[in-house]
Structure formats: structure tokens, C-alpha cells
Coordinates of C-alpha atoms and ligand atoms in Angstrom, one line a residue:
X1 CA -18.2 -5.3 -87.1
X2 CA -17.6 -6.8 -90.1
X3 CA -18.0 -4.8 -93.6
X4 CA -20.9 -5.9 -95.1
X5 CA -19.8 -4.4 -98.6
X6 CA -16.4 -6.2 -98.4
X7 CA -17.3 -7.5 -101.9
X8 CA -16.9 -4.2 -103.2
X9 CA -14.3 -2.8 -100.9
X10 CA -11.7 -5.2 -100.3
X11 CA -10.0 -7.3 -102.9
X12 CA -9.9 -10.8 -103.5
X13 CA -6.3 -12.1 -102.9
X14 CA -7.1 -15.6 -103.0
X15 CA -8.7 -19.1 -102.3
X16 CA -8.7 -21.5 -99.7
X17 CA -10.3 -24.5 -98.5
X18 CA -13.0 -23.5 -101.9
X19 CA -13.6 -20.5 -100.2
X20 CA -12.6 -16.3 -101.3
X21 CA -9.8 -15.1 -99.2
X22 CA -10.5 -10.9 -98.9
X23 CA -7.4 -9.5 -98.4
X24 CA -5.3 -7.6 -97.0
X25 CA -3.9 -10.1 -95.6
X26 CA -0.7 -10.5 -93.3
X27 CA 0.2 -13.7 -92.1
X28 CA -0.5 -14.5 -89.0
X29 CA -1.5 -10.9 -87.6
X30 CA -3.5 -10.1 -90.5
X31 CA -6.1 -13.0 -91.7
X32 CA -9.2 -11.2 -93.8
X33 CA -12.2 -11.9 -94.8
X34 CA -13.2 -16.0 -95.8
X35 CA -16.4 -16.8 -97.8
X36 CA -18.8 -14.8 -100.0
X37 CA -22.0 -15.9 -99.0
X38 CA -21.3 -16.4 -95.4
X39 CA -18.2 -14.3 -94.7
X40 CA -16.3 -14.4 -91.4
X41 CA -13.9 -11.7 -91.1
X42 CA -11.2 -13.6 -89.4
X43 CA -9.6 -10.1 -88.2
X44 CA -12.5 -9.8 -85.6
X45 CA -13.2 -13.8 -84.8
X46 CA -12.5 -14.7 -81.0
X47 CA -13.0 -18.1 -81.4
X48 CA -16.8 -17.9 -79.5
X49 CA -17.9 -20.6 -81.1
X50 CA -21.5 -19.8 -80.8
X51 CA -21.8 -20.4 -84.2
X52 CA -20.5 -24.1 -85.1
X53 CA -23.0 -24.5 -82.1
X54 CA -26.0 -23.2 -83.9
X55 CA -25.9 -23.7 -87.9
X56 CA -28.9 -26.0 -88.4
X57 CA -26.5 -27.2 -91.4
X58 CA -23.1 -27.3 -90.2
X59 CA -21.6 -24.6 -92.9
X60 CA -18.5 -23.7 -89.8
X61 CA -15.3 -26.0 -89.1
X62 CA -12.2 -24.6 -86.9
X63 CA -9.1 -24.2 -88.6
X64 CA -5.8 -23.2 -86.7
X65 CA -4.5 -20.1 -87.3
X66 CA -1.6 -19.7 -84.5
X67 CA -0.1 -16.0 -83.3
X68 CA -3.4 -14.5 -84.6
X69 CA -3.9 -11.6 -82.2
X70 CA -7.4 -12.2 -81.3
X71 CA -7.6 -15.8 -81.4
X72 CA -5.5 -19.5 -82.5
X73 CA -8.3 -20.7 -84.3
X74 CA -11.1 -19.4 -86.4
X75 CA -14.7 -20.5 -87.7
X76 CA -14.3 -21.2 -91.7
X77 CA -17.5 -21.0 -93.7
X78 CA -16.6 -24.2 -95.0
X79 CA -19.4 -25.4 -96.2
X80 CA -21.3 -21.7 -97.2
X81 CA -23.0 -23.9 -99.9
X82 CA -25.3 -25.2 -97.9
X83 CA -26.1 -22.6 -96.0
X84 CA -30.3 -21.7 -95.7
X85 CA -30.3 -18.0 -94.7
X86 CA -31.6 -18.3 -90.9
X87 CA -29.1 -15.7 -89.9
X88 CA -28.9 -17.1 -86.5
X89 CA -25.2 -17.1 -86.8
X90 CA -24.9 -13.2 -87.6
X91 CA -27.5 -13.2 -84.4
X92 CA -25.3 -14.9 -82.4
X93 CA -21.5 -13.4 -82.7
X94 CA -20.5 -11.8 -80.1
X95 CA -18.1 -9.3 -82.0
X96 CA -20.5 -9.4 -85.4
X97 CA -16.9 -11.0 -87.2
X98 CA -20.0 -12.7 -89.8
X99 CA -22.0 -11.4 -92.9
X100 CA -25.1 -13.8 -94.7
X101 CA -25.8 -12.0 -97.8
X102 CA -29.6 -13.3 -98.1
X103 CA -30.0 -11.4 -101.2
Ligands
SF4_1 FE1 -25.7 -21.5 -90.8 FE2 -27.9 -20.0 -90.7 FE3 -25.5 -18.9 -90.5 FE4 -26.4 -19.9 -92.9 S1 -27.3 -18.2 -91.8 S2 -24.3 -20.2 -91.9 S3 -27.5 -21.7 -92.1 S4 -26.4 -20.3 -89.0

């Protein structure tokens, strides 16, 4: 599952798409973690999909990301702005790849 305390124990490497990049990262084997207030750690996303499904507010888009072990593409927390704090995607991974930090 992903580290809800990456904030703390992983470093910021970067930004993209607007959104924190928590490294390490390796490209493409090794993505880590994008977003702050809705993370998805990349490193553990299969690609389910059960979350673009469900946001009530549409905070996920795919991006590609090709020769990733676990899967070619990957749900960005584009839009973590607008996120309202139902949780239902942390509910809904399969692999628990997502953190909401409601606080
Ligand atoms: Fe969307 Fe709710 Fe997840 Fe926020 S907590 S990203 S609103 S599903």
C-alpha cells in the first residue's frame, strides 16, 4: 500500500502536469509517487481504473507510461484541486496505490 507519510519520507524530485513528483524515481521501471493531496503511487497502480470511474469530480486522467512493470498507463491526480474528500477512490483501489489526506 501506499505510504501514507510519503510527505515526510520520500523527497520531492519534481513537478509534472502541476502536480509533486516523489521520487525515487527511475524511468520507466521506477515512477513514484504524483500528487500531495490525492497521491497515487504510480509504483503500485495496475491501471484498475476503478477510480476515474468513481471521482464524483473527475480529479484522475490516464497518462501513458510505457515498460512500467505493473502497468502502461497510470491514473494522475490531475485535477487534486478539486477534489471533496469522499475517499471512495482510496475505497476503491484494488492495490491501495492512493492516499486523500482529509486533514
Ligand atoms: Fe475523487 Fe473522492 Fe478520491 Fe477526492 S477522495 S479524488 S473526490 S474519489
Amino acid at each position: 500500500a501506499i505510504d501514507p507519510q510519503f510527505n515526510e519520507n520520500r523527497e520531492k524530485v519534481g513537478e509534472e502536469n502541476g502536480l509533486s513528483v516523489w521520487g525515487p524515481v527511475d524511468e520507466p521501471e521506477q515512477l513514484g509517487i504524483r500528487g500531495t493531496h490525492v497521491a497515487v503511487d504510480y509504483d503500485l497502480c495496475i491501471a484498475d481504473g476503478a477510480c476515474l470511474e468513481d471521482c464524483p469530480v473527475d480529479v484522475f486522467e490516464w497518462v501513458d507510461t510505457p515498460d512500467h512493470p505493473e502497468s502502461e498507463k497510470k491514473a494522475e491526480p490531475t485535477h487534486e484541486a478539486q477534489c471533496i474528500d469522499c475517499m471512495l477512490c482510496v475505497d476503491v483501489c484494488p492495490v491501495d496505490a492512493i492516499d486523500v489526506d482529509a486533514s
